[in-house]
Amino acid sequence: MAARVLRSLLRAKGSYRLPSVPRALPVVVNNAHRLSVTPSNFARSSQHDSAQLQRCSLEGNNFCVTWSDGEQSKYHSMWLRHNCQCPECWDSSSNLKRAAADVLQGNPVISTAPVLSDSENPVVNIHWVYGEGGHTHRGFINLKWLKENSYSQSAIRKLRQKTRLPVTDSVPKVDYSEVNEGENGLWKWLKNLNQFGVCLLTGVPKVPGEIGKIAELAGGLQRTHYGTVLDVISSGEPIDLVSS
């Protein structure tokens, strides 16, 4: 039940799923270290207006983009390498990284980064080089994904503004009975957690093990040497700070 509600929540929030890997990715090799792209290059992908760019360039070890909405983003080569979406580095069926950690070590330099806009999902095709005589890697990253995951100061400010609570008294609340009654209440609780990062669940029965049942509504519990649930109870004779 929780899985279905989470899928509904992700659709409601407009979360982006990484695109399927193209069967044949054209590779463009050149020696240019600056690349200019005009909006006309993206006429075929008008449904991704927010991901259209006015221009992009390689500046030092960064891939710099000016988007059509005026926002500017700068992506370091190491960050881009860790987020490569080629079949060797990314499993599109599970949305999980498959590249081993030792493969991602080092300080890769971007040799070329042409933008390929001849599909519904434009990508930047990147060629990384690891020093003289070092190994190289060719991969790609979806432009829409880059835009949505920009870590520029303006993007961070927008994200903070979007998730900031106006005042402490406005912490969202959901009654435990709503969550227990069906998917609507569970969706409401998970939606608040996703949007605000906090949601006060009221009316929870004060019985051992109830916290574990609530946690399982959002996901599986991981067993540790404390067990799956550790109830913190104030004791008259505490043996540590937790129980004092």
Coordinates of N, CA and C in Angstrom, one line a residue:
M1 N 0.8 -1.2 0.0 CA 0.0 0.0 0.0 C 0.9 1.3 0.0
A2 N 1.9 1.3 0.9 CA 2.8 2.4 0.9 C 3.5 2.7 -0.4
A3 N 3.8 1.6 -1.1 CA 4.5 1.8 -2.3 C 3.7 2.5 -3.4
R4 N 2.4 2.1 -3.4 CA 1.5 2.7 -4.4 C 1.3 4.2 -4.0
V5 N 1.2 4.5 -2.7 CA 1.0 5.9 -2.3 C 2.2 6.7 -2.7
L6 N 3.4 6.1 -2.4 CA 4.7 6.8 -2.8 C 4.8 7.1 -4.2
R7 N 4.3 6.1 -5.1 CA 4.4 6.4 -6.5 C 3.4 7.5 -6.9
S8 N 2.3 7.6 -6.2 CA 1.3 8.7 -6.5 C 1.9 10.0 -6.1
L9 N 2.6 10.0 -4.9 CA 3.2 11.2 -4.4 C 4.3 11.7 -5.3
L10 N 5.1 10.8 -5.9 CA 6.2 11.2 -6.8 C 5.6 11.8 -8.0
R11 N 4.5 11.2 -8.5 CA 3.9 11.7 -9.7 C 3.3 13.1 -9.4
A12 N 2.7 13.3 -8.3 CA 2.1 14.6 -7.9 C 3.2 15.6 -7.8
K13 N 4.4 15.2 -7.3 CA 5.4 16.2 -7.1 C 6.2 16.4 -8.4
G14 N 5.9 15.7 -9.4 CA 6.6 15.9 -10.7 C 8.0 15.4 -10.7
S15 N 8.3 14.4 -9.9 CA 9.7 13.9 -9.8 C 10.1 13.4 -11.1
Y16 N 11.4 13.5 -11.4 CA 11.9 13.2 -12.8 C 12.6 11.8 -12.7
R17 N 12.2 10.9 -13.6 CA 12.8 9.6 -13.7 C 13.8 9.7 -14.8
L18 N 15.0 9.2 -14.6 CA 16.0 9.3 -15.7 C 15.6 8.6 -16.9
P19 N 15.9 9.2 -18.1 CA 15.4 8.7 -19.4 C 16.1 7.4 -19.7
S20 N 15.4 6.6 -20.6 CA 15.9 5.4 -21.0 C 17.2 5.7 -21.8
V21 N 18.2 4.8 -21.7 CA 19.4 5.0 -22.4 C 19.2 4.8 -23.9
P22 N 19.7 5.8 -24.7 CA 19.5 5.6 -26.2 C 20.3 4.4 -26.7
R23 N 19.7 3.7 -27.7 CA 20.4 2.5 -28.2 C 21.7 2.8 -28.9
A24 N 21.7 3.9 -29.6 CA 22.9 4.3 -30.3 C 23.1 5.8 -30.0
L25 N 24.2 6.1 -29.3 CA 24.5 7.5 -28.9 C 25.6 8.0 -29.8
P26 N 25.3 9.0 -30.6 CA 26.3 9.5 -31.5 C 27.4 10.2 -30.7
V27 N 28.6 10.0 -31.1 CA 29.8 10.5 -30.3 C 30.4 11.6 -31.2
V28 N 30.6 12.8 -30.7 CA 31.2 13.9 -31.4 C 32.5 14.2 -30.8
V29 N 33.5 14.1 -31.6 CA 34.9 14.4 -31.1 C 35.4 15.6 -31.8
N30 N 35.9 16.6 -31.0 CA 36.5 17.7 -31.6 C 37.5 18.3 -30.5
N31 N 38.2 19.3 -30.9 CA 39.2 19.9 -30.0 C 38.8 21.2 -29.5
A32 N 37.5 21.6 -29.8 CA 37.0 22.9 -29.3 C 36.8 22.8 -27.8
H33 N 37.2 23.9 -27.1 CA 37.0 23.9 -25.6 C 35.9 24.9 -25.3
R34 N 35.2 25.5 -26.3 CA 34.1 26.4 -26.0 C 33.0 26.0 -27.0
L35 N 31.8 26.0 -26.6 CA 30.7 25.6 -27.4 C 29.5 26.5 -27.2
S36 N 29.0 27.0 -28.3 CA 27.8 27.9 -28.2 C 26.6 27.3 -28.8
V37 N 25.5 27.3 -28.1 CA 24.3 26.7 -28.5 C 23.2 27.7 -28.5
T38 N 22.4 27.8 -29.6 CA 21.3 28.8 -29.6 C 20.0 28.1 -29.4
P39 N 19.0 28.8 -28.9 CA 17.7 28.2 -28.7 C 17.1 27.4 -29.8
S40 N 17.4 27.9 -31.1 CA 16.9 27.2 -32.2 C 17.3 25.8 -32.3
N41 N 18.4 25.4 -31.7 CA 18.9 24.0 -31.8 C 17.9 23.1 -31.0
F42 N 17.0 23.7 -30.2 CA 16.2 22.9 -29.3 C 14.7 22.9 -29.8
A43 N 14.5 23.3 -31.0 CA 13.1 23.4 -31.5 C 12.3 22.1 -31.4
R44 N 13.0 21.0 -31.5 CA 12.4 19.7 -31.5 C 12.0 19.3 -30.1
S45 N 12.5 19.9 -29.1 CA 12.2 19.5 -27.7 C 11.5 20.7 -26.9
S46 N 10.5 21.3 -27.6 CA 9.9 22.4 -26.9 C 9.1 22.0 -25.7
Q47 N 8.9 20.7 -25.5 CA 8.2 20.3 -24.3 C 9.1 20.4 -23.1
H48 N 10.4 20.7 -23.3 CA 11.4 20.8 -22.2 C 11.9 22.2 -22.2
D49 N 11.0 23.2 -22.2 CA 11.4 24.6 -22.3 C 12.4 25.0 -21.2
S50 N 12.1 24.5 -20.0 CA 12.9 24.9 -18.8 C 14.3 24.4 -19.0
A51 N 14.5 23.3 -19.8 CA 15.8 22.7 -19.9 C 16.5 23.2 -21.2
Q52 N 15.9 24.1 -21.9 CA 16.6 24.7 -23.1 C 17.7 25.6 -22.6
L53 N 18.7 25.7 -23.4 CA 19.8 26.6 -23.0 C 20.1 27.6 -24.1
Q54 N 20.6 28.7 -23.6 CA 21.0 29.8 -24.6 C 22.4 29.6 -25.1
R55 N 23.3 29.2 -24.1 CA 24.7 29.0 -24.5 C 25.3 28.1 -23.4
C56 N 26.4 27.5 -23.8 CA 27.2 26.7 -22.8 C 28.7 26.7 -23.2
S57 N 29.5 26.5 -22.3 CA 31.0 26.5 -22.6 C 31.7 25.7 -21.5
L58 N 33.0 25.4 -21.9 CA 33.9 24.8 -21.0 C 34.8 25.9 -20.4
E59 N 34.8 26.1 -19.1 CA 35.6 27.1 -18.5 C 36.4 26.4 -17.4
G60 N 37.7 26.2 -17.7 CA 38.5 25.5 -16.8 C 38.1 24.0 -16.7
N61 N 37.7 23.6 -15.5 CA 37.3 22.2 -15.4 C 35.8 22.1 -15.1
N62 N 35.1 23.1 -15.6 CA 33.6 23.3 -15.4 C 32.9 23.3 -16.7
F63 N 31.7 22.7 -16.7 CA 30.7 22.9 -17.8 C 29.7 23.9 -17.4
C64 N 29.7 25.1 -18.1 CA 28.9 26.2 -17.7 C 27.7 26.4 -18.6
V65 N 26.6 26.6 -18.1 CA 25.3 26.7 -18.9 C 24.6 28.0 -18.5
T66 N 24.1 28.7 -19.5 CA 23.1 29.7 -19.3 C 21.8 29.2 -19.9
W67 N 20.8 29.0 -19.0 CA 19.5 28.4 -19.5 C 18.6 29.4 -20.1
S68 N 17.5 29.0 -20.8 CA 16.6 29.9 -21.5 C 15.9 30.8 -20.5
D69 N 15.8 30.4 -19.2 CA 15.1 31.3 -18.2 C 16.0 32.3 -17.6
G70 N 17.3 32.3 -18.1 CA 18.3 33.2 -17.5 C 19.1 32.7 -16.4
E71 N 18.8 31.6 -15.8 CA 19.6 31.0 -14.8 C 20.9 30.5 -15.3
Q72 N 21.9 30.7 -14.5 CA 23.3 30.2 -14.9 C 23.7 29.1 -13.9
S73 N 24.2 28.0 -14.5 CA 24.7 26.9 -13.7 C 26.1 26.5 -14.1
K74 N 26.9 26.0 -13.1 CA 28.2 25.6 -13.3 C 28.4 24.2 -12.7
Y75 N 28.8 23.3 -13.5 CA 29.0 21.9 -13.1 C 30.4 21.4 -13.2
H76 N 31.0 21.0 -12.1 CA 32.4 20.6 -12.0 C 32.5 19.2 -12.7
S77 N 33.6 19.0 -13.3 CA 33.8 17.7 -14.1 C 33.7 16.5 -13.2
M78 N 34.2 16.6 -11.9 CA 34.1 15.4 -11.0 C 32.6 15.1 -10.7
W79 N 31.8 16.2 -10.4 CA 30.4 16.0 -10.2 C 29.7 15.4 -11.4
L80 N 30.0 15.9 -12.5 CA 29.4 15.3 -13.8 C 29.8 13.9 -14.0
R81 N 31.1 13.5 -13.7 CA 31.6 12.1 -13.8 C 30.8 11.2 -12.9
H82 N 30.6 11.6 -11.7 CA 29.8 10.8 -10.7 C 28.4 10.6 -11.1
N83 N 27.9 11.5 -12.0 CA 26.5 11.4 -12.4 C 26.3 11.1 -13.8
C84 N 27.3 10.5 -14.4 CA 27.2 10.0 -15.8 C 26.1 9.0 -15.9
Q85 N 25.3 9.2 -17.0 CA 24.1 8.3 -17.2 C 24.3 7.3 -18.4
C86 N 25.5 7.1 -18.8 CA 25.7 6.1 -19.8 C 25.4 4.7 -19.3
P87 N 25.2 3.7 -20.2 CA 24.9 2.3 -19.7 C 26.0 1.7 -18.8
E88 N 27.2 2.1 -19.0 CA 28.3 1.6 -18.1 C 28.2 2.1 -16.7
C89 N 27.7 3.3 -16.5 CA 27.7 3.9 -15.2 C 26.3 3.9 -14.5
W90 N 25.3 3.8 -15.3 CA 23.9 3.9 -14.8 C 23.0 2.8 -15.2
D91 N 22.2 2.3 -14.3 CA 21.2 1.3 -14.7 C 19.8 2.0 -14.8
S92 N 19.4 2.2 -16.0 CA 18.1 3.0 -16.2 C 16.9 2.3 -15.7
S93 N 17.0 0.9 -15.6 CA 15.8 0.2 -15.1 C 15.5 0.4 -13.6
S94 N 16.6 0.6 -12.8 CA 16.5 0.7 -11.4 C 16.8 2.1 -10.9
N95 N 17.4 3.0 -11.8 CA 17.8 4.3 -11.5 C 18.9 4.3 -10.4
L96 N 19.8 3.3 -10.5 CA 20.9 3.2 -9.6 C 22.3 3.2 -10.3
K97 N 23.3 3.7 -9.6 CA 24.6 3.8 -10.2 C 25.2 2.3 -10.2
R98 N 25.9 2.1 -11.3 CA 26.5 0.8 -11.4 C 28.1 0.9 -11.5
A99 N 28.6 2.1 -11.6 CA 30.0 2.3 -11.7 C 30.6 2.1 -10.3
A100 N 31.7 1.3 -10.3 CA 32.4 1.0 -9.1 C 33.1 2.3 -8.6
A101 N 33.3 2.4 -7.2 CA 33.9 3.6 -6.6 C 35.3 3.8 -7.1
D102 N 36.1 2.8 -7.3 CA 37.5 3.0 -7.8 C 37.5 3.6 -9.2
V103 N 36.5 3.3 -10.0 CA 36.5 3.8 -11.3 C 36.3 5.4 -11.3
L104 N 35.6 5.8 -10.3 CA 35.3 7.3 -10.2 C 36.3 8.1 -9.5
Q105 N 37.4 7.4 -9.1 CA 38.5 8.2 -8.4 C 39.3 8.9 -9.4
G106 N 40.1 9.9 -8.9 CA 40.9 10.7 -9.7 C 40.3 12.1 -9.9
N107 N 41.0 12.8 -10.8 CA 40.5 14.2 -11.1 C 40.3 14.3 -12.6
P108 N 39.2 13.9 -13.1 CA 38.9 13.9 -14.6 C 38.8 15.3 -15.1
V109 N 39.4 15.5 -16.3 CA 39.3 16.8 -17.0 C 38.4 16.6 -18.2
I110 N 37.5 17.5 -18.5 CA 36.6 17.5 -19.6 C 37.3 17.9 -20.9
S111 N 37.4 16.9 -21.8 CA 38.1 17.2 -23.1 C 37.1 17.9 -24.0
T112 N 35.9 17.3 -24.2 CA 34.9 17.9 -25.1 C 33.5 17.7 -24.4
A113 N 32.6 18.5 -24.7 CA 31.2 18.4 -24.2 C 30.2 18.9 -25.1
P114 N 30.1 18.3 -26.3 CA 29.0 18.8 -27.3 C 27.6 18.4 -26.8
V115 N 26.7 19.3 -27.2 CA 25.3 19.0 -26.8 C 24.6 18.3 -28.0
L116 N 23.9 17.2 -27.7 CA 23.2 16.5 -28.8 C 21.7 16.8 -28.6
S117 N 21.2 17.5 -29.5 CA 19.8 17.9 -29.4 C 18.8 17.3 -30.4
D118 N 19.3 16.2 -31.0 CA 18.4 15.6 -32.1 C 17.5 14.5 -31.6
S119 N 17.0 14.7 -30.3 CA 16.0 13.7 -29.8 C 15.1 14.5 -28.8
E120 N 14.1 13.8 -28.3 CA 13.2 14.4 -27.4 C 13.8 14.6 -26.0
N121 N 14.9 14.0 -25.8 CA 15.7 14.1 -24.5 C 17.1 14.6 -24.8
P122 N 17.3 15.9 -25.1 CA 18.7 16.4 -25.4 C 19.6 16.0 -24.3
V123 N 20.9 15.7 -24.6 CA 21.9 15.4 -23.7 C 23.2 16.1 -24.0
V124 N 24.1 16.2 -23.0 CA 25.4 16.7 -23.2 C 26.3 15.5 -23.2
N125 N 27.1 15.3 -24.3 CA 27.9 14.1 -24.5 C 29.3 14.5 -24.0
I126 N 29.8 13.9 -22.9 CA 31.1 14.4 -22.3 C 32.2 13.3 -22.5
H127 N 33.4 13.9 -22.8 CA 34.6 13.1 -22.9 C 35.5 13.5 -21.7
W128 N 35.7 12.6 -20.8 CA 36.6 12.8 -19.6 C 38.0 12.2 -19.9
V129 N 39.0 12.9 -19.5 CA 40.4 12.4 -19.6 C 41.0 12.5 -18.2
Y130 N 41.7 11.4 -17.8 CA 42.3 11.3 -16.5 C 43.8 11.5 -16.7
G131 N 44.3 12.7 -16.8 CA 45.8 13.0 -16.9 C 46.4 12.4 -18.1
E132 N 47.7 12.7 -18.3 CA 48.4 12.2 -19.5 C 48.6 10.7 -19.3
G133 N 48.2 10.0 -20.4 CA 48.3 8.6 -20.4 C 47.3 7.8 -19.5
G134 N 46.4 8.6 -18.9 CA 45.4 8.0 -18.0 C 44.2 7.5 -18.9
H135 N 43.3 6.8 -18.2 CA 42.1 6.3 -18.9 C 41.2 7.4 -19.2
T136 N 40.3 7.1 -20.1 CA 39.3 8.1 -20.5 C 37.9 7.5 -20.4
H137 N 36.9 8.3 -20.5 CA 35.5 7.8 -20.4 C 34.6 8.7 -21.2
R138 N 33.8 8.1 -22.0 CA 32.8 8.9 -22.8 C 31.4 8.5 -22.2
G139 N 30.6 9.5 -21.9 CA 29.3 9.3 -21.4 C 28.4 10.5 -21.7
F140 N 27.2 10.5 -21.1 CA 26.2 11.6 -21.4 C 25.4 11.8 -20.2
I141 N 24.8 13.0 -20.1 CA 23.9 13.4 -19.0 C 22.7 14.2 -19.7
N142 N 21.5 13.8 -19.3 CA 20.3 14.5 -19.8 C 20.3 15.9 -19.4
L143 N 19.9 16.8 -20.3 CA 19.9 18.2 -20.0 C 18.8 18.6 -19.0
K144 N 17.7 18.0 -19.1 CA 16.6 18.3 -18.2 C 17.0 17.9 -16.8
W145 N 17.7 16.7 -16.6 CA 18.1 16.3 -15.3 C 19.2 17.3 -14.8
L146 N 20.0 17.8 -15.6 CA 21.0 18.8 -15.2 C 20.4 20.0 -14.7
K147 N 19.3 20.5 -15.4 CA 18.6 21.7 -15.0 C 18.0 21.5 -13.6
E148 N 17.3 20.3 -13.4 CA 16.6 20.1 -12.2 C 17.5 19.8 -11.0
N149 N 18.8 19.5 -11.3 CA 19.7 19.2 -10.2 C 20.8 20.2 -10.2
S150 N 20.6 21.4 -10.7 CA 21.6 22.5 -10.6 C 21.9 22.8 -9.1
Y151 N 23.1 23.0 -8.8 CA 23.5 23.4 -7.5 C 24.1 24.8 -7.4
S152 N 23.6 25.7 -8.4 CA 24.0 27.1 -8.4 C 23.4 27.7 -7.1
Q153 N 23.9 28.9 -6.8 CA 23.4 29.6 -5.6 C 21.9 30.0 -5.8
S154 N 21.5 30.4 -7.0 CA 20.1 30.8 -7.2 C 19.2 29.5 -7.1
A155 N 19.7 28.4 -7.6 CA 18.9 27.2 -7.6 C 18.7 26.7 -6.1
I156 N 19.8 26.8 -5.3 CA 19.7 26.5 -3.9 C 18.7 27.4 -3.2
R157 N 18.8 28.7 -3.5 CA 17.9 29.7 -2.8 C 16.4 29.3 -3.1
K158 N 16.1 29.0 -4.4 CA 14.8 28.6 -4.8 C 14.3 27.4 -4.1
L159 N 15.2 26.4 -3.9 CA 14.8 25.2 -3.2 C 14.6 25.5 -1.7
R160 N 15.4 26.3 -1.1 CA 15.2 26.7 0.3 C 13.9 27.4 0.5
Q161 N 13.6 28.3 -0.4 CA 12.3 29.1 -0.4 C 11.1 28.2 -0.5
K162 N 11.3 27.2 -1.4 CA 10.2 26.2 -1.7 C 9.9 25.3 -0.5
T163 N 10.9 25.0 0.3 CA 10.7 24.0 1.4 C 10.7 24.7 2.7
R164 N 10.8 26.0 2.8 CA 10.9 26.7 4.1 C 9.5 26.8 4.7
L165 N 9.4 26.5 6.0 CA 8.1 26.7 6.7 C 8.0 28.2 7.1
P166 N 6.9 28.8 6.9 CA 6.7 30.2 7.3 C 7.0 30.5 8.8
V167 N 6.3 29.8 9.6 CA 6.5 29.9 11.1 C 6.5 28.6 11.7
T168 N 7.0 28.5 12.9 CA 7.0 27.2 13.7 C 5.6 26.6 13.9
D169 N 4.6 27.5 14.1 CA 3.3 27.1 14.3 C 2.6 26.4 13.1
S170 N 3.3 26.5 12.0 CA 2.7 26.0 10.7 C 3.2 24.6 10.4
V171 N 3.8 23.9 11.3 CA 4.2 22.6 11.1 C 3.0 21.7 10.8
P172 N 3.0 21.1 9.6 CA 1.8 20.3 9.2 C 1.5 19.1 10.2
K173 N 0.2 18.9 10.4 CA -0.2 17.8 11.3 C -1.1 16.8 10.6
V174 N -1.0 15.6 11.0 CA -1.9 14.6 10.5 C -2.3 13.6 11.6
D175 N -3.5 13.3 11.8 CA -3.9 12.5 12.9 C -3.6 11.0 12.5
Y176 N -3.2 10.3 13.5 CA -2.8 8.9 13.3 C -4.0 8.1 12.8
S177 N -5.2 8.4 13.2 CA -6.4 7.6 12.7 C -6.5 7.8 11.2
E178 N -6.2 9.0 10.6 CA -6.3 9.2 9.2 C -5.3 8.3 8.4
V179 N -4.1 8.2 9.0 CA -3.0 7.4 8.3 C -3.4 5.9 8.3
N180 N -4.1 5.5 9.4 CA -4.4 4.1 9.6 C -5.7 3.7 8.8
E181 N -6.5 4.7 8.4 CA -7.8 4.4 7.8 C -7.6 4.0 6.3
G182 N -6.6 4.5 5.6 CA -6.5 4.2 4.2 C -5.4 5.0 3.5
E183 N -5.3 4.9 2.2 CA -4.3 5.5 1.4 C -4.3 7.0 1.4
N184 N -5.5 7.6 1.5 CA -5.6 9.1 1.5 C -4.9 9.7 2.6
G185 N -5.1 9.2 3.8 CA -4.4 9.7 5.0 C -2.9 9.5 4.9
L186 N -2.5 8.3 4.4 CA -1.1 8.0 4.3 C -0.4 8.9 3.3
W187 N -1.1 9.1 2.2 CA -0.6 10.0 1.2 C -0.4 11.4 1.7
K188 N -1.3 11.9 2.5 CA -1.2 13.2 3.1 C 0.0 13.3 4.0
W189 N 0.2 12.3 4.8 CA 1.4 12.3 5.7 C 2.7 12.3 4.9
L190 N 2.8 11.3 3.9 CA 4.0 11.2 3.2 C 4.2 12.5 2.3
K191 N 3.2 13.1 1.8 CA 3.3 14.3 1.0 C 3.9 15.4 1.9
N192 N 3.4 15.6 3.1 CA 4.0 16.6 4.0 C 5.4 16.3 4.3
L193 N 5.8 15.1 4.6 CA 7.2 14.7 4.9 C 8.1 15.1 3.7
N194 N 7.6 14.8 2.5 CA 8.4 15.0 1.3 C 8.5 16.5 1.0
Q195 N 7.4 17.3 1.2 CA 7.5 18.7 0.9 C 8.1 19.6 2.0
F196 N 7.9 19.3 3.3 CA 8.4 20.1 4.3 C 9.5 19.4 5.1
G197 N 9.7 18.1 5.0 CA 10.7 17.5 5.8 C 10.3 17.1 7.2
V198 N 9.1 17.5 7.6 CA 8.6 17.2 8.9 C 7.1 17.2 8.9
C199 N 6.5 16.3 9.6 CA 5.0 16.3 9.8 C 4.7 15.7 11.1
L200 N 3.9 16.4 11.9 CA 3.6 15.9 13.3 C 2.4 15.0 13.2
L201 N 2.6 13.7 13.7 CA 1.6 12.7 13.7 C 1.0 12.7 15.1
T202 N -0.2 13.1 15.2 CA -0.9 13.2 16.5 C -1.8 12.0 16.8
G203 N -2.1 11.7 18.0 CA -3.0 10.7 18.4 C -2.4 9.3 18.3
V204 N -1.1 9.2 18.4 CA -0.4 7.8 18.2 C -0.6 7.1 19.6
P205 N -1.1 5.8 19.6 CA -1.2 5.1 20.8 C 0.1 4.9 21.5
K206 N 0.1 5.1 22.8 CA 1.3 5.0 23.6 C 1.5 3.6 24.1
V207 N 1.8 2.7 23.1 CA 2.1 1.3 23.4 C 3.4 0.9 22.7
P208 N 4.1 0.0 23.3 CA 5.4 -0.5 22.7 C 5.2 -1.0 21.3
G209 N 6.1 -0.7 20.5 CA 6.1 -1.3 19.1 C 5.3 -0.4 18.1
E210 N 4.6 0.6 18.6 CA 3.7 1.4 17.6 C 4.6 2.2 16.7
I211 N 5.7 2.7 17.2 CA 6.6 3.5 16.3 C 7.1 2.7 15.2
G212 N 7.4 1.4 15.4 CA 7.9 0.5 14.3 C 6.8 0.4 13.3
K213 N 5.6 0.2 13.7 CA 4.5 0.0 12.7 C 4.3 1.3 11.9
I214 N 4.5 2.5 12.5 CA 4.4 3.7 11.7 C 5.5 3.8 10.7
A215 N 6.7 3.5 11.2 CA 7.9 3.6 10.3 C 7.8 2.7 9.1
E216 N 7.2 1.5 9.3 CA 7.0 0.5 8.2 C 6.0 1.0 7.1
L217 N 5.2 2.0 7.5 CA 4.3 2.6 6.4 C 5.1 3.3 5.4
A218 N 6.2 3.8 5.8 CA 7.0 4.6 4.8 C 8.1 3.8 4.2
G219 N 8.5 2.7 4.8 CA 9.6 1.8 4.3 C 10.0 0.7 5.2
G220 N 10.8 -0.2 4.8 CA 11.3 -1.3 5.6 C 12.2 -0.8 6.7
L221 N 12.2 -1.5 7.8 CA 13.1 -1.2 8.9 C 14.4 -2.0 8.8
Q222 N 15.4 -1.4 9.2 CA 16.7 -2.1 9.2 C 17.1 -2.5 10.6
R223 N 17.4 -3.8 10.7 CA 17.8 -4.3 12.0 C 19.2 -4.0 12.4
T224 N 19.4 -3.6 13.6 CA 20.8 -3.3 14.1 C 21.0 -4.1 15.4
H225 N 22.1 -3.9 16.1 CA 22.3 -4.6 17.3 C 21.3 -4.2 18.5
Y226 N 20.6 -3.1 18.2 CA 19.5 -2.8 19.2 C 18.2 -3.4 18.8
G227 N 18.2 -4.1 17.7 CA 16.9 -4.7 17.2 C 16.3 -3.8 16.1
T228 N 15.1 -3.9 15.8 CA 14.4 -3.1 14.8 C 13.9 -1.8 15.3
V229 N 13.5 -1.8 16.6 CA 13.0 -0.6 17.3 C 13.6 -0.5 18.7
L230 N 14.0 0.7 19.0 CA 14.6 0.9 20.4 C 13.7 2.0 21.0
D231 N 12.9 1.6 22.0 CA 12.1 2.6 22.7 C 12.9 3.3 23.7
V232 N 12.9 4.7 23.6 CA 13.7 5.5 24.5 C 12.7 5.9 25.7
I233 N 12.9 5.3 26.9 CA 12.1 5.5 28.0 C 12.8 6.1 29.2
S234 N 12.3 7.2 29.7 CA 13.0 7.8 30.9 C 12.9 6.9 32.1
S235 N 14.0 6.7 32.7 CA 14.1 5.7 33.8 C 14.6 6.4 35.1
G236 N 14.0 6.0 36.2 CA 14.4 6.5 37.5 C 15.9 6.3 37.8
E237 N 16.4 5.2 37.3 CA 17.8 4.9 37.5 C 18.5 4.7 36.2
P238 N 18.8 5.8 35.4 CA 19.3 5.7 34.1 C 20.7 5.1 34.1
I239 N 21.0 4.3 33.1 CA 22.4 3.8 32.9 C 23.2 4.6 31.9
D240 N 22.5 5.5 31.1 CA 23.1 6.3 30.2 C 22.3 7.6 30.0
L241 N 22.8 8.5 29.2 CA 22.1 9.8 28.9 C 20.7 9.6 28.2
V242 N 20.7 8.5 27.4 CA 19.5 8.3 26.6 C 18.3 8.0 27.5
S243 N 18.5 7.3 28.6 CA 17.4 6.9 29.4 C 17.2 7.8 30.7
S244 N 17.9 8.9 30.6 CA 17.8 9.8 31.8 C 16.7 10.9 31.6

